[in-house]
Each structure stands twice: as C-alpha cells, then as structure tokens.
Amino acid sequence: MAVETTDVLIVGGSMVGLAQALFLARQGIRPVLVERHTEVSAHPRAQAASPRTMELLRALGLEQRVRERETPGAQYGDILQVTSLTGTELGRFDGPFRHDPNEVGTTGWTLIGQDRLEPVLLERARELGADLRFGTELVSHRQDADGVTSVLRDLRDGTERTVRSRYLVAADGFRAEIREGLGIGAHGRGVLGQQMSVIFHADLDPYVAGRSFFLCFVSNERVKGVLGRIGGPESDRWVLAPSLPPGASHREYSAEECVELVRAAVGVPELAVEVESASSWEVAAQVADRFRDRRVLLAGDCVHVMPPTGGFGGNMGVQDAHNLAWKLALVLRGQAGPELLDSYEQERAPVAEFTVEQGVIRYLQRSGLDAEAAARHRPETTVLFGQVYRSGAVLTEDGPDDGAPVEDPVVPSGRPGTRAAHLPLVVDGRTTPLHDLLTGGFLLLTGPAGAAWEPAAAAVRAATGLDLTARRVGAGEPPETVERFLKAYGVGPDGAALIRPDGFIAWRTAALPADPAEALGSTLARLLRP
C-alpha cells in the first residue's frame, strides 16, 4: 500500500477542525482533514460566533461572508426566562449584542449556527489549498519520533490508505476517542445533565407577541429547556432544547412525544407542530488532563466541554486552533523549535479551566439552580478578551503576578501574555483596526519616536526569514490614538511591543535599546526556541 504524506493530519471536520484547516492553510501549510460524516451537520448546535472569533475571521477577510450567512432575522435581544412562551415571564438576562460598548473588540457577535458557519470555513479552507475529505474515518494511528502513521478508510467504498504526517491534530469532538485512546483523562464537574435538540416547524408568532429575544429559557412541570428561532423572521422553523432524565437519549422519544414537549414549552396544548429532526448530547463540564501527547495535539471539545450557556464552547475551540496554527507552521518551516508547541497547553489549559467554569456559572444561573453563582460571574468581555498567557512563548516581566487566568481588557495592562489592545490605526489613509493587520506574521508596534525600529525589524526579517513587520504609531494617527497606544501598551515614545501572529503580546520594551536589531533578534530566538 502506497503511503501518502502530509505535514498535518486533522481528524474531525466540524467547526474546530475546519478552523484548524483554514488557519493552517492561511499560514501556507496544506493539511489533510478527515471527517466520517459525508457533509457538515444540519443542526445549528453553537448558535453564535463570538466577537473574538469574528476578529480572527475578519483578519482573513471573512467577516462579510459570515455576516451574509447569519441566521435570518437574528435577534440581538435579551435572553428571556418564562414558565412557557404564553405563561409568566420570570426575568431577562443580557444577551449577546453586535457592538461592544467598551470598544475592546474589533467587531461584534454574529448570530450564526454551525450549520451556516461551517460551510464558510470549509469553502475558504479549500480555496487556500486544504485537502478536506468527508466520508472518511481514522481507523488507527501510531506515533514515532518523527511523525504519525495513520490508516484512513473511505466509508463510501471501504478502501483504506496510509497517511504519514509530521503532526496529528485531534478535533474529534466531545466523544474524544483519540484522547481516550491515548490514555489522557479529564477532570471537572462531569455530566450536569442530558439535553435534546428538537428542530420543528410551528407558527409561534402569535405567542411571541412582538417580544424580541435571542433565546427563551422555559421552566415548568412538563419541560425545562431553551427555545429559539432558527429560521428567518417570517419562518416557522424553531429549535427546542429540553433537558432529559439522566442517561436518556433522543432515540427514546417518538415524534409525538417531541410534539408534546414543544406544546408544553409554548403553553398551547393543541398547537400544530411538525418535527423535522432530533438529536441529544450530554451537558458536561470538564477539561482534559493534557492537551498533547508527543506529536498528537488536541483541540476543541475533546479537551474542554462546557454547558452551551454563554456560547463559549465552539468559539473556544476556534481559538485553540488559531493559537496552534502559527506555532505548527513555524515548527514545520524550521523557524522554531518543536518545544514551541509546549506553549499550546501552557497557554490554553488555564484559559479552558476558567472558561468552563464561567459556562457552568451561567448554566446554573439561567437554570435557576444556584443563586450564589452571580458572585463568581465575570463579564463576557473579560471571558472573550481578557486571557493571560504564561508560557515559553511569552517573555514575562519581573514584578507582581497574581496568577489569574484573565485580566479586565477594558483596562489593559499591555503586559506580555495579554491580547494586544484594540487600536484604530491609519493605513493608506483609512482607519484600520489593529487586529486586521495580524494576518499570519509578527507585528512590532512602536511609539512615535521609534523610527529606528523599522530598519532593525527589516534586518531581523532578512536574517531569519520570519514574517515580521514594524509599524510606528503616530506615522498617520492622531495624537489621541498615540496617547491611547502608549497608555494601553505601557511603553514610551521610542519603546515597542512585539505582537504574535495570534494577537497576543510576546514582549515589550519601554524604551529603545542601544542595539534594537540585536534586542529584537535575541527576543525572537528566545520565544521561538524556549
């Protein structure tokens, strides 16, 4: 049997696997992706792309494509809590909104289900050269010192082929077959409940009664769950996600029983309902004990599972993929040592622990199970943009460090390991958000008196071959933007901050050193070969 070769084999073609393929392809790496299903899922599952996810996709020129496929009639309203749609209104929670009032992010939420987002990721990944193979499953894989040998099976004709890859990325979802096969356990609260998704058609507009809401949490003696519209404003297509008894599955519910659950959620016993499909899953909270086993790296739900409240799960997986892509690309090109990949778990595992707990807090609050959870609740802006990385890929500074996994991004510290604060820069006469410039390489952002950094960066780029650009804030920006930069990044007029391809600050210096090229070159060497 002939052996096919590739740099990276990705297992799993859902939201995270497709994002991994896209981000690698954008870096010039042509991965092979395999997915046992023949096409992307028809179920919406994750209902929204977060502002951070949209920021990453925007830098790839995909924001407009995603917004064009937004769930028709998407409503950026509150989250409603009721006994039934026609019953008593128990309260409202803040829902996701398109615009961030704190101007922390580049862009806002997009209410788009995975069934609409995944085709966008798939289409662009293929355009950039990723080899995506649906209807194909991983039969086995074996690691050695130089790579991974995998056997793949085409489920349409049963033929098998062997693929040799330098790395394997497992994005195979919450069932985590690859992780468990490697003997990697998980810890956390475990299973919190069982949930079902029932996609159905019914005319609910008379019972919505003009109210605007993103999701509606229903709680009565017959059904506890979440109700939401997934069709256009005139559509009769909805989804009900009711809680199930422990261990139960959608397979135990007939179409008529699903109809009765919908009727109970709406509060109309004779409501005309047509069930389209149903599926079920565990509501759980856990984090893998490890995110890597030698040449196998794990991303998405196989390493962190959280309740859907907050919309963090799938978005977290996309950011795993983005964190991993640039590191893999540098290692594969020989521009970084393989030890750089150790920083993936060092950075993402603490963030996963924090985010899973925030998802649990929201689940307990909105399910009415824990009134005290509010004391541990952190704002969405902090969860999405406040991560603090500590790893070999960050040159941490001397001084106090409370060890917290997040900081308040509304008041950015500018310290290495935090996301680079949003700045409205002027490029070719047009205002351009800073994160739009992060398309795969390093960016050295300097103060207005930092002209000497530009030839220094050019020298390092020529010597190393790294994608490195220097940009002086103040070359075209108004004084208020310059002041904002100096304050948010904690540097002086001739200082600089080195921003990684994923938008996080790797290093900063308050002032221009005696030999800026040597300082920058040695800094990058320490970061890429920690």
Short mmCIF file of C-alpha atoms in Angstrom, two decimals:
data_model
loop_
_atom_site.label_atom_id
_atom_site.label_comp_id
_atom_site.label_asym_id
_atom_site.label_seq_id
_atom_site.Cartn_x
_atom_site.Cartn_y
_atom_site.Cartn_z
CA MET A 1 0.00 0.00 0.00
CA ALA A 2 1.42 3.38 -1.04
CA VAL A 3 1.98 5.83 1.81
CA GLU A 4 0.70 9.37 1.36
CA THR A 5 2.50 12.19 3.19
CA THR A 6 1.32 15.50 4.66
CA ASP A 7 2.56 17.92 7.28
CA VAL A 8 -0.60 17.85 9.40
CA LEU A 9 -3.50 15.41 9.53
CA ILE A 10 -6.63 16.85 11.17
CA VAL A 11 -9.23 14.42 12.46
CA GLY A 12 -12.69 15.98 12.70
CA GLY A 13 -14.43 18.22 10.19
CA SER A 14 -16.74 20.22 12.38
CA MET A 15 -16.26 23.86 13.46
CA VAL A 16 -12.87 23.38 15.17
CA GLY A 17 -11.32 21.02 12.63
CA LEU A 18 -12.38 23.26 9.75
CA ALA A 19 -10.99 26.31 11.56
CA GLN A 20 -7.71 24.43 12.10
CA ALA A 21 -7.51 23.61 8.40
CA LEU A 22 -8.30 27.22 7.48
CA PHE A 23 -5.73 28.79 9.82
CA LEU A 24 -3.01 26.34 8.75
CA ALA A 25 -3.77 26.90 5.07
CA ARG A 26 -3.54 30.65 5.65
CA GLN A 27 -0.03 30.02 7.01
CA GLY A 28 0.91 28.18 3.81
CA ILE A 29 0.56 24.68 5.31
CA ARG A 30 -1.64 22.31 3.27
CA PRO A 31 -3.24 19.97 5.82
CA VAL A 32 -5.33 16.88 5.18
CA LEU A 33 -8.61 16.79 7.12
CA VAL A 34 -10.80 13.70 7.51
CA GLU A 35 -14.40 13.61 8.74
CA ARG A 36 -16.54 10.46 8.96
CA HIS A 37 -19.77 12.30 8.09
CA THR A 38 -20.35 12.98 4.41
CA GLU A 39 -21.15 16.68 4.94
CA VAL A 40 -21.31 19.35 7.62
CA SER A 41 -24.08 18.99 10.21
CA ALA A 42 -27.58 20.28 9.50
CA HIS A 43 -28.05 21.05 13.22
CA PRO A 44 -27.23 24.62 14.36
CA ARG A 45 -25.53 23.48 17.60
CA ALA A 46 -23.35 26.50 18.52
CA GLN A 47 -25.62 29.47 17.83
CA ALA A 48 -23.18 32.38 17.63
CA ALA A 49 -19.70 33.41 16.56
CA SER A 50 -18.21 35.49 19.37
CA PRO A 51 -16.51 38.87 18.85
CA ARG A 52 -13.10 37.22 19.30
CA THR A 53 -13.90 34.53 16.70
CA MET A 54 -15.19 37.21 14.35
CA GLU A 55 -12.00 39.22 14.92
CA LEU A 56 -9.92 36.25 13.77
CA LEU A 57 -12.12 35.61 10.73
CA ARG A 58 -12.20 39.31 9.86
CA ALA A 59 -8.38 39.34 9.61
CA LEU A 60 -8.76 36.62 6.96
CA GLY A 61 -11.28 38.73 5.04
CA LEU A 62 -14.23 36.53 6.03
CA GLU A 63 -16.36 38.86 8.15
CA GLN A 64 -18.68 39.82 5.31
CA ARG A 65 -19.11 36.21 4.15
CA VAL A 66 -20.07 35.17 7.68
CA ARG A 67 -22.48 38.04 8.23
CA GLU A 68 -24.16 37.36 4.90
CA ARG A 69 -24.97 33.84 6.14
CA GLU A 70 -26.12 34.94 9.56
CA THR A 71 -29.26 33.23 10.81
CA PRO A 72 -32.08 35.12 9.02
CA GLY A 73 -33.87 37.55 11.29
CA ALA A 74 -31.30 37.02 14.06
CA GLN A 75 -32.31 38.99 17.13
CA TYR A 76 -29.67 40.56 19.34
CA GLY A 77 -32.07 40.84 22.21
CA ASP A 78 -32.26 39.61 25.78
CA ILE A 79 -32.45 36.06 27.00
CA LEU A 80 -35.99 35.57 28.22
CA GLN A 81 -36.93 33.32 31.16
CA VAL A 82 -40.56 32.09 31.31
CA THR A 83 -42.79 29.31 32.57
CA SER A 84 -43.87 28.90 28.93
CA LEU A 85 -43.99 31.16 25.91
CA THR A 86 -47.60 32.04 26.81
CA GLY A 87 -47.01 31.85 30.57
CA THR A 88 -45.42 34.01 33.23
CA GLU A 89 -42.25 35.95 32.39
CA LEU A 90 -39.76 35.23 35.17
CA GLY A 91 -36.93 37.53 34.13
CA ARG A 92 -34.42 38.57 31.48
CA PHE A 93 -30.67 38.23 31.11
CA ASP A 94 -28.35 40.27 28.94
CA GLY A 95 -27.86 38.60 25.58
CA PRO A 96 -25.03 38.98 23.06
CA PHE A 97 -25.03 42.15 21.00
CA ARG A 98 -23.42 43.09 17.71
CA HIS A 99 -21.42 46.04 19.07
CA ASP A 100 -19.08 46.03 22.05
CA PRO A 101 -19.86 49.17 24.10
CA ASN A 102 -16.34 49.18 25.57
CA GLU A 103 -14.60 49.17 22.18
CA VAL A 104 -12.49 46.27 23.35
CA GLY A 105 -13.01 44.15 20.25
CA THR A 106 -12.64 44.85 16.57
CA THR A 107 -16.13 43.64 15.73
CA GLY A 108 -19.19 42.12 17.40
CA TRP A 109 -21.25 38.96 17.76
CA THR A 110 -22.74 37.22 14.77
CA LEU A 111 -25.74 35.02 15.43
CA ILE A 112 -24.95 32.14 13.11
CA GLY A 113 -25.42 28.44 13.76
CA GLN A 114 -22.68 25.95 12.98
CA ASP A 115 -24.78 24.69 10.08
CA ARG A 116 -24.29 28.12 8.46
CA LEU A 117 -20.76 28.93 9.68
CA GLU A 118 -19.07 25.64 8.84
CA PRO A 119 -19.67 25.94 5.07
CA VAL A 120 -17.90 29.33 5.14
CA LEU A 121 -14.86 27.83 6.88
CA LEU A 122 -14.88 24.83 4.55
CA GLU A 123 -15.14 26.94 1.41
CA ARG A 124 -12.27 29.26 2.34
CA ALA A 125 -10.02 26.43 3.61
CA ARG A 126 -10.40 24.70 0.26
CA GLU A 127 -9.70 27.94 -1.59
CA LEU A 128 -6.41 28.19 0.32
CA GLY A 129 -5.41 24.62 -0.53
CA ALA A 130 -6.55 22.48 2.41
CA ASP A 131 -7.38 18.88 1.46
CA LEU A 132 -10.76 18.17 3.10
CA ARG A 133 -12.06 14.60 2.91
CA PHE A 134 -15.56 13.94 4.17
CA GLY A 135 -16.95 10.41 4.42
CA THR A 136 -13.52 9.30 5.65
CA GLU A 137 -12.64 7.96 9.10
CA LEU A 138 -9.48 7.39 11.08
CA VAL A 139 -9.02 3.65 11.62
CA SER A 140 -5.78 3.80 13.61
CA HIS A 141 -2.72 5.90 14.24
CA ARG A 142 0.76 5.17 15.54
CA GLN A 143 3.40 7.65 16.64
CA ASP A 144 7.16 7.50 16.48
CA ALA A 145 9.95 10.03 16.95
CA ASP A 146 9.48 11.61 13.53
CA GLY A 147 5.76 11.58 12.90
CA VAL A 148 2.43 9.78 12.91
CA THR A 149 1.32 6.91 10.67
CA SER A 150 -2.46 6.79 10.24
CA VAL A 151 -4.78 4.41 8.44
CA LEU A 152 -7.82 6.09 6.86
CA ARG A 153 -10.94 4.40 5.49
CA ASP A 154 -13.20 5.82 2.78
CA LEU A 155 -16.68 5.00 4.08
CA ARG A 156 -18.22 5.11 0.61
CA ASP A 157 -16.26 2.20 -0.83
CA GLY A 158 -14.40 0.78 2.18
CA THR A 159 -10.93 1.34 0.72
CA GLU A 160 -8.11 2.11 3.11
CA ARG A 161 -4.95 4.18 2.72
CA THR A 162 -1.99 5.02 4.90
CA VAL A 163 -1.07 8.64 5.58
CA ARG A 164 2.19 9.71 7.15
CA SER A 165 2.06 13.12 8.85
CA ARG A 166 4.51 15.08 10.95
CA TYR A 167 1.71 16.01 13.37
CA LEU A 168 -1.87 14.98 14.00
CA VAL A 169 -4.49 17.39 15.37
CA ALA A 170 -7.43 15.70 17.08
CA ALA A 171 -10.59 17.77 16.72
CA ASP A 172 -12.93 14.82 17.05
CA GLY A 173 -15.40 16.37 19.49
CA PHE A 174 -16.74 15.61 22.92
CA ARG A 175 -16.60 11.83 22.47
CA ALA A 176 -12.80 12.31 22.45
CA GLU A 177 -11.98 8.89 21.00
CA ILE A 178 -8.39 9.87 20.16
CA ARG A 179 -7.77 11.45 23.58
CA GLU A 180 -9.15 8.44 25.42
CA GLY A 181 -7.20 6.09 23.17
CA LEU A 182 -4.04 7.89 24.25
CA GLY A 183 -4.96 7.32 27.89
CA ILE A 184 -5.46 11.01 28.62
CA GLY A 185 -8.14 11.57 31.25
CA ALA A 186 -10.26 14.59 32.07
CA HIS A 187 -11.30 16.35 35.26
CA GLY A 188 -14.04 18.71 36.37
CA ARG A 189 -17.67 18.66 37.42
CA GLY A 190 -18.52 15.99 34.86
CA VAL A 191 -22.01 15.46 33.50
CA LEU A 192 -24.52 18.10 34.60
CA GLY A 193 -27.44 16.78 32.58
CA GLN A 194 -28.75 15.41 29.31
CA GLN A 195 -30.19 17.65 26.61
CA MET A 196 -32.05 17.10 23.38
CA SER A 197 -32.44 19.33 20.33
CA VAL A 198 -35.77 19.16 18.54
CA ILE A 199 -35.92 21.10 15.28
CA PHE A 200 -39.55 21.74 14.43
CA HIS A 201 -41.95 23.86 12.40
CA ALA A 202 -44.81 25.77 14.04
CA ASP A 203 -46.40 29.21 13.88
CA LEU A 204 -45.28 30.74 17.18
CA ASP A 205 -45.57 34.41 16.25
CA PRO A 206 -48.97 34.85 17.98
CA TYR A 207 -47.37 33.61 21.22
CA VAL A 208 -44.11 35.55 20.83
CA ALA A 209 -46.46 38.55 20.85
CA GLY A 210 -43.94 41.01 19.47
CA ARG A 211 -41.28 40.32 22.08
CA SER A 212 -37.64 40.43 20.98
CA PHE A 213 -35.33 37.81 22.46
CA PHE A 214 -32.26 35.83 21.47
CA LEU A 215 -33.23 32.70 23.40
CA CYS A 216 -36.12 31.80 25.68
CA PHE A 217 -35.48 29.63 28.76
CA VAL A 218 -38.60 27.63 29.65
CA SER A 219 -39.27 26.01 33.01
CA ASN A 220 -42.49 24.24 34.01
CA GLU A 221 -43.59 20.85 35.34
CA ARG A 222 -43.58 19.26 31.89
CA VAL A 223 -40.44 20.70 30.28
CA LYS A 224 -37.29 22.58 31.15
CA GLY A 225 -35.23 23.80 28.23
CA VAL A 226 -34.37 26.50 25.73
CA LEU A 227 -36.45 27.71 22.81
CA GLY A 228 -35.11 29.71 19.87
CA ARG A 229 -35.98 30.64 16.30
CA ILE A 230 -33.54 29.34 13.69
CA GLY A 231 -35.36 30.42 10.54
CA GLY A 232 -35.95 33.90 9.16
CA PRO A 233 -38.29 36.48 10.71
CA GLU A 234 -41.18 35.03 8.73
CA SER A 235 -40.04 31.44 9.16
CA ASP A 236 -41.79 28.83 11.28
CA ARG A 237 -38.53 26.87 11.93
CA TRP A 238 -37.55 26.70 15.60
CA VAL A 239 -35.45 24.58 17.94
CA LEU A 240 -36.37 23.38 21.43
CA ALA A 241 -33.56 22.03 23.61
CA PRO A 242 -35.25 20.31 26.57
CA SER A 243 -33.43 18.74 29.49
CA LEU A 244 -33.70 14.95 29.66
CA PRO A 245 -33.52 12.50 32.56
CA PRO A 246 -30.02 11.17 33.34
CA GLY A 247 -28.82 8.73 30.69
CA ALA A 248 -31.74 9.38 28.35
CA SER A 249 -31.41 9.90 24.59
CA HIS A 250 -33.50 11.42 21.80
CA ARG A 251 -33.90 7.88 20.46
CA GLU A 252 -36.27 7.15 23.36
CA TYR A 253 -38.67 9.90 22.27
CA SER A 254 -41.19 9.41 19.49
CA ALA A 255 -42.16 12.24 17.17
CA GLU A 256 -45.43 12.64 19.08
CA GLU A 257 -43.61 12.90 22.40
CA CYS A 258 -41.38 15.61 20.89
CA VAL A 259 -44.52 17.42 19.75
CA GLU A 260 -45.89 17.30 23.29
CA LEU A 261 -42.67 18.80 24.67
CA VAL A 262 -42.93 21.67 22.18
CA ARG A 263 -46.57 22.25 23.11
CA ALA A 264 -45.65 22.35 26.81
CA ALA A 265 -42.85 24.84 26.15
CA VAL A 266 -45.19 27.11 24.21
CA GLY A 267 -48.13 26.57 26.55
CA VAL A 268 -50.62 25.71 23.79
CA PRO A 269 -51.95 22.11 24.11
CA GLU A 270 -53.38 21.89 20.58
CA LEU A 271 -50.53 23.66 18.76
CA ALA A 272 -49.85 22.34 15.24
CA VAL A 273 -46.24 21.10 15.24
CA GLU A 274 -44.16 19.28 12.63
CA VAL A 275 -40.92 17.73 13.92
CA GLU A 276 -38.03 17.88 11.46
CA SER A 277 -35.30 16.08 13.42
CA ALA A 278 -33.92 15.42 16.89
CA SER A 279 -30.53 14.79 18.48
CA SER A 280 -29.16 14.63 22.02
CA TRP A 281 -25.96 15.25 23.97
CA GLU A 282 -24.57 15.48 27.49
CA VAL A 283 -24.33 18.83 29.23
CA ALA A 284 -20.95 18.48 30.91
CA ALA A 285 -18.07 20.45 32.33
CA GLN A 286 -14.57 19.03 32.13
CA VAL A 287 -11.04 19.77 30.93
CA ALA A 288 -8.51 17.25 29.66
CA ASP A 289 -5.55 16.43 31.86
CA ARG A 290 -3.24 17.06 28.90
CA PHE A 291 -3.64 18.82 25.55
CA ARG A 292 -0.80 16.97 23.82
CA ASP A 293 0.76 13.55 23.50
CA ARG A 294 4.05 13.93 21.65
CA ARG A 295 3.01 14.53 18.02
CA VAL A 296 -0.73 14.44 18.63
CA LEU A 297 -2.30 17.76 19.64
CA LEU A 298 -5.87 18.04 20.90
CA ALA A 299 -8.27 20.94 20.28
CA GLY A 300 -11.89 21.86 20.87
CA ASP A 301 -14.47 19.76 22.66
CA CYS A 302 -12.16 16.77 23.05
CA VAL A 303 -10.15 18.80 25.59
CA HIS A 304 -12.79 21.10 27.08
CA VAL A 305 -16.52 20.60 27.35
CA MET A 306 -18.83 23.20 28.87
CA PRO A 307 -22.55 23.99 29.00
CA PRO A 308 -23.85 25.91 25.97
CA THR A 309 -24.84 28.92 28.10
CA GLY A 310 -22.61 31.83 27.15
CA GLY A 311 -21.77 30.47 23.70
CA PHE A 312 -18.17 29.83 24.71
CA GLY A 313 -17.59 26.19 23.67
CA GLY A 314 -17.22 26.20 19.89
CA ASN A 315 -15.62 29.62 19.97
CA MET A 316 -13.02 28.38 22.45
CA GLY A 317 -12.18 25.59 20.03
CA VAL A 318 -11.68 28.05 17.16
CA GLN A 319 -9.23 29.98 19.32
CA ASP A 320 -7.40 26.76 20.22
CA ALA A 321 -6.93 26.19 16.50
CA HIS A 322 -5.71 29.74 15.95
CA ASN A 323 -3.22 29.52 18.83
CA LEU A 324 -1.89 26.24 17.46
CA ALA A 325 -1.74 27.08 13.73
CA TRP A 326 1.03 29.67 13.75
CA LYS A 327 3.15 27.59 16.11
CA LEU A 328 2.82 24.48 13.96
CA ALA A 329 3.62 26.49 10.85
CA LEU A 330 6.85 27.91 12.33
CA VAL A 331 7.95 24.49 13.58
CA LEU A 332 7.18 22.84 10.24
CA ARG A 333 9.17 25.52 8.39
CA GLY A 334 12.12 25.08 10.76
CA GLN A 335 11.83 28.65 12.03
CA ALA A 336 11.01 27.48 15.56
CA GLY A 337 11.98 24.50 17.66
CA PRO A 338 9.43 21.77 18.42
CA GLU A 339 9.47 22.90 22.04
CA LEU A 340 7.39 25.91 20.94
CA LEU A 341 4.43 23.52 20.78
CA ASP A 342 4.70 23.03 24.55
CA SER A 343 3.32 26.55 24.91
CA TYR A 344 -0.01 25.46 23.40
CA GLU A 345 -1.09 23.55 26.50
CA GLN A 346 0.65 26.00 28.84
CA GLU A 347 -1.50 28.80 27.42
CA ARG A 348 -4.81 27.17 26.55
CA ALA A 349 -5.32 24.82 29.52
CA PRO A 350 -5.68 27.58 32.20
CA VAL A 351 -7.99 29.53 29.88
CA ALA A 352 -10.07 26.39 29.38
CA GLU A 353 -10.40 25.84 33.15
CA PHE A 354 -11.60 29.42 33.60
CA THR A 355 -13.97 29.44 30.64
CA VAL A 356 -15.55 26.10 31.51
CA GLU A 357 -16.31 27.41 34.98
CA GLN A 358 -17.84 30.57 33.52
CA GLY A 359 -20.05 28.42 31.32
CA VAL A 360 -21.13 26.42 34.37
CA ILE A 361 -21.93 29.60 36.30
CA ARG A 362 -24.20 30.81 33.51
CA TYR A 363 -25.84 27.39 33.26
CA LEU A 364 -26.59 27.35 37.00
CA GLN A 365 -27.89 30.91 36.95
CA ARG A 366 -30.17 30.51 33.97
CA SER A 367 -31.40 27.13 35.12
CA GLY A 368 -32.29 28.62 38.49
CA LEU A 369 -30.05 26.10 40.26
CA ASP A 370 -27.57 28.35 42.05
CA ALA A 371 -28.45 31.89 43.05
CA GLU A 372 -24.95 32.38 44.50
CA ALA A 373 -23.27 31.81 41.14
CA ALA A 374 -23.59 35.53 40.38
CA ALA A 375 -20.71 36.26 42.77
CA ARG A 376 -18.33 34.28 40.52
CA HIS A 377 -19.69 35.60 37.25
CA ARG A 378 -17.25 37.54 35.07
CA PRO A 379 -18.37 39.78 32.17
CA GLU A 380 -18.43 38.34 28.65
CA THR A 381 -15.82 40.90 27.60
CA THR A 382 -13.39 39.50 30.17
CA VAL A 383 -14.09 35.89 29.20
CA LEU A 384 -13.61 36.62 25.50
CA PHE A 385 -10.71 39.08 25.54
CA GLY A 386 -9.10 39.00 28.98
CA GLN A 387 -6.94 35.86 28.74
CA VAL A 388 -3.45 36.00 30.24
CA TYR A 389 -0.90 33.56 28.81
CA ARG A 390 2.16 32.37 30.73
CA SER A 391 4.44 30.14 28.68
CA GLY A 392 7.77 29.86 26.96
CA ALA A 393 6.28 31.81 24.03
CA VAL A 394 5.87 34.89 26.24
CA LEU A 395 8.73 36.84 27.82
CA THR A 396 7.19 37.62 31.18
CA GLU A 397 8.36 40.62 33.17
CA ASP A 398 9.61 40.93 36.71
CA GLY A 399 7.09 42.18 39.22
CA PRO A 400 3.95 41.02 40.98
CA ASP A 401 1.75 38.46 39.22
CA ASP A 402 -1.45 37.24 40.84
CA GLY A 403 -1.54 34.20 38.56
CA ALA A 404 -5.10 34.95 37.44
CA PRO A 405 -6.03 33.46 34.04
CA VAL A 406 -7.65 36.74 32.97
CA GLU A 407 -7.46 40.49 33.41
CA ASP A 408 -10.02 43.19 32.69
CA PRO A 409 -9.50 44.04 28.99
CA VAL A 410 -11.38 47.31 29.42
CA VAL A 411 -8.31 48.50 31.36
CA PRO A 412 -5.50 46.69 29.52
CA SER A 413 -2.12 46.30 31.19
CA GLY A 414 -0.15 45.78 27.98
CA ARG A 415 1.97 43.16 29.74
CA PRO A 416 3.31 40.22 27.73
CA GLY A 417 0.82 37.36 27.59
CA THR A 418 -2.25 39.56 27.15
CA ARG A 419 -4.18 40.26 23.97
CA ALA A 420 -2.98 43.37 22.18
CA ALA A 421 -5.46 46.14 22.94
CA HIS A 422 -7.60 47.32 20.04
CA LEU A 423 -6.29 50.41 18.25
CA PRO A 424 -7.75 52.33 15.29
CA LEU A 425 -4.67 52.70 13.08
CA VAL A 426 -4.44 54.62 9.82
CA VAL A 427 -3.28 52.53 6.85
CA ASP A 428 -3.16 54.07 3.37
CA GLY A 429 -5.33 56.91 4.60
CA ARG A 430 -8.02 54.61 6.00
CA THR A 431 -8.79 53.79 9.63
CA THR A 432 -7.98 50.11 10.13
CA PRO A 433 -8.32 48.11 13.36
CA LEU A 434 -5.01 46.78 14.63
CA HIS A 435 -6.14 43.15 14.56
CA ASP A 436 -6.96 43.42 10.85
CA LEU A 437 -3.20 43.65 10.29
CA LEU A 438 -2.49 40.33 12.01
CA THR A 439 -2.77 38.04 9.02
CA GLY A 440 -0.16 35.44 9.99
CA GLY A 441 3.08 37.16 10.96
CA PHE A 442 4.62 39.09 13.84
CA LEU A 443 3.95 42.81 14.22
CA LEU A 444 6.29 45.17 16.06
CA LEU A 445 4.25 48.16 17.18
CA THR A 446 6.41 51.15 18.14
CA GLY A 447 5.91 54.59 19.64
CA PRO A 448 6.02 57.80 17.59
CA ALA A 449 9.76 58.27 18.23
CA GLY A 450 10.56 54.67 17.31
CA ALA A 451 11.69 55.12 13.70
CA ALA A 452 14.89 53.17 14.45
CA TRP A 453 12.84 50.03 14.97
CA GLU A 454 11.88 49.80 11.29
CA PRO A 455 15.41 49.08 9.92
CA ALA A 456 16.00 46.82 12.93
CA ALA A 457 12.94 44.74 12.04
CA ALA A 458 13.99 44.63 8.38
CA ALA A 459 17.41 43.32 9.39
CA VAL A 460 15.91 40.59 11.58
CA ARG A 461 13.45 39.65 8.85
CA ALA A 462 16.27 39.31 6.32
CA ALA A 463 18.40 37.25 8.72
CA THR A 464 15.66 34.86 9.87
CA GLY A 465 13.11 34.74 7.08
CA LEU A 466 10.37 35.44 9.62
CA ASP A 467 7.22 37.27 8.61
CA LEU A 468 7.90 40.38 10.69
CA THR A 469 6.62 43.90 10.14
CA ALA A 470 7.32 47.08 12.12
CA ARG A 471 4.72 49.83 12.34
CA ARG A 472 5.16 53.19 14.04
CA VAL A 473 2.06 54.52 15.82
CA GLY A 474 1.99 58.21 15.06
CA ALA A 475 3.05 58.00 11.43
CA GLY A 476 -0.52 58.78 10.43
CA GLU A 477 -2.56 58.53 13.60
CA PRO A 478 -3.93 61.48 15.53
CA PRO A 479 -2.44 62.39 18.95
CA GLU A 480 -5.31 60.74 20.85
CA THR A 481 -4.54 57.36 19.23
CA VAL A 482 -0.84 57.74 20.06
CA GLU A 483 -1.68 58.55 23.67
CA ARG A 484 -4.04 55.58 23.81
CA PHE A 485 -1.30 53.28 22.50
CA LEU A 486 1.35 54.45 24.95
CA LYS A 487 -1.03 54.06 27.89
CA ALA A 488 -2.58 50.73 26.89
CA TYR A 489 0.74 49.10 25.99
CA GLY A 490 2.83 50.61 28.77
CA VAL A 491 5.68 51.83 26.55
CA GLY A 492 7.41 55.15 25.97
CA PRO A 493 7.58 57.21 22.76
CA ASP A 494 10.55 55.18 21.46
CA GLY A 495 9.50 51.87 23.01
CA ALA A 496 7.89 48.90 21.27
CA ALA A 497 5.60 45.89 21.75
CA LEU A 498 6.04 42.65 19.79
CA ILE A 499 2.67 41.12 18.86
CA ARG A 500 2.46 37.44 17.98
CA PRO A 501 0.50 36.15 14.96
CA ASP A 502 -2.41 35.30 17.28
CA GLY A 503 -2.70 38.90 18.51
CA PHE A 504 -1.08 38.41 21.93
CA ILE A 505 1.82 40.50 23.19
CA ALA A 506 5.02 38.44 23.37
CA TRP A 507 7.43 41.13 24.61
CA ARG A 508 7.67 44.84 25.19
CA THR A 509 10.33 47.38 26.00
CA ALA A 510 9.60 50.79 27.43
CA ALA A 511 12.45 52.48 25.54
CA LEU A 512 14.74 52.00 22.54
CA PRO A 513 17.72 49.78 23.46
CA ALA A 514 21.25 50.60 22.32
CA ASP A 515 21.08 47.95 19.57
CA PRO A 516 17.42 47.44 18.61
CA ALA A 517 18.18 44.80 15.95
CA GLU A 518 20.14 42.68 18.43
CA ALA A 519 17.43 43.08 21.09
CA LEU A 520 14.67 42.11 18.69
CA GLY A 521 16.59 39.20 17.19
CA SER A 522 17.54 37.71 20.56
CA THR A 523 13.97 38.17 21.81
CA LEU A 524 12.55 36.22 18.88
CA ALA A 525 15.16 33.49 19.33
CA ARG A 526 14.14 33.05 22.97
CA LEU A 527 10.45 33.00 22.05
CA LEU A 528 10.70 30.51 19.20
CA ARG A 529 13.16 28.14 20.87
CA PRO A 530 12.15 28.41 24.54
#
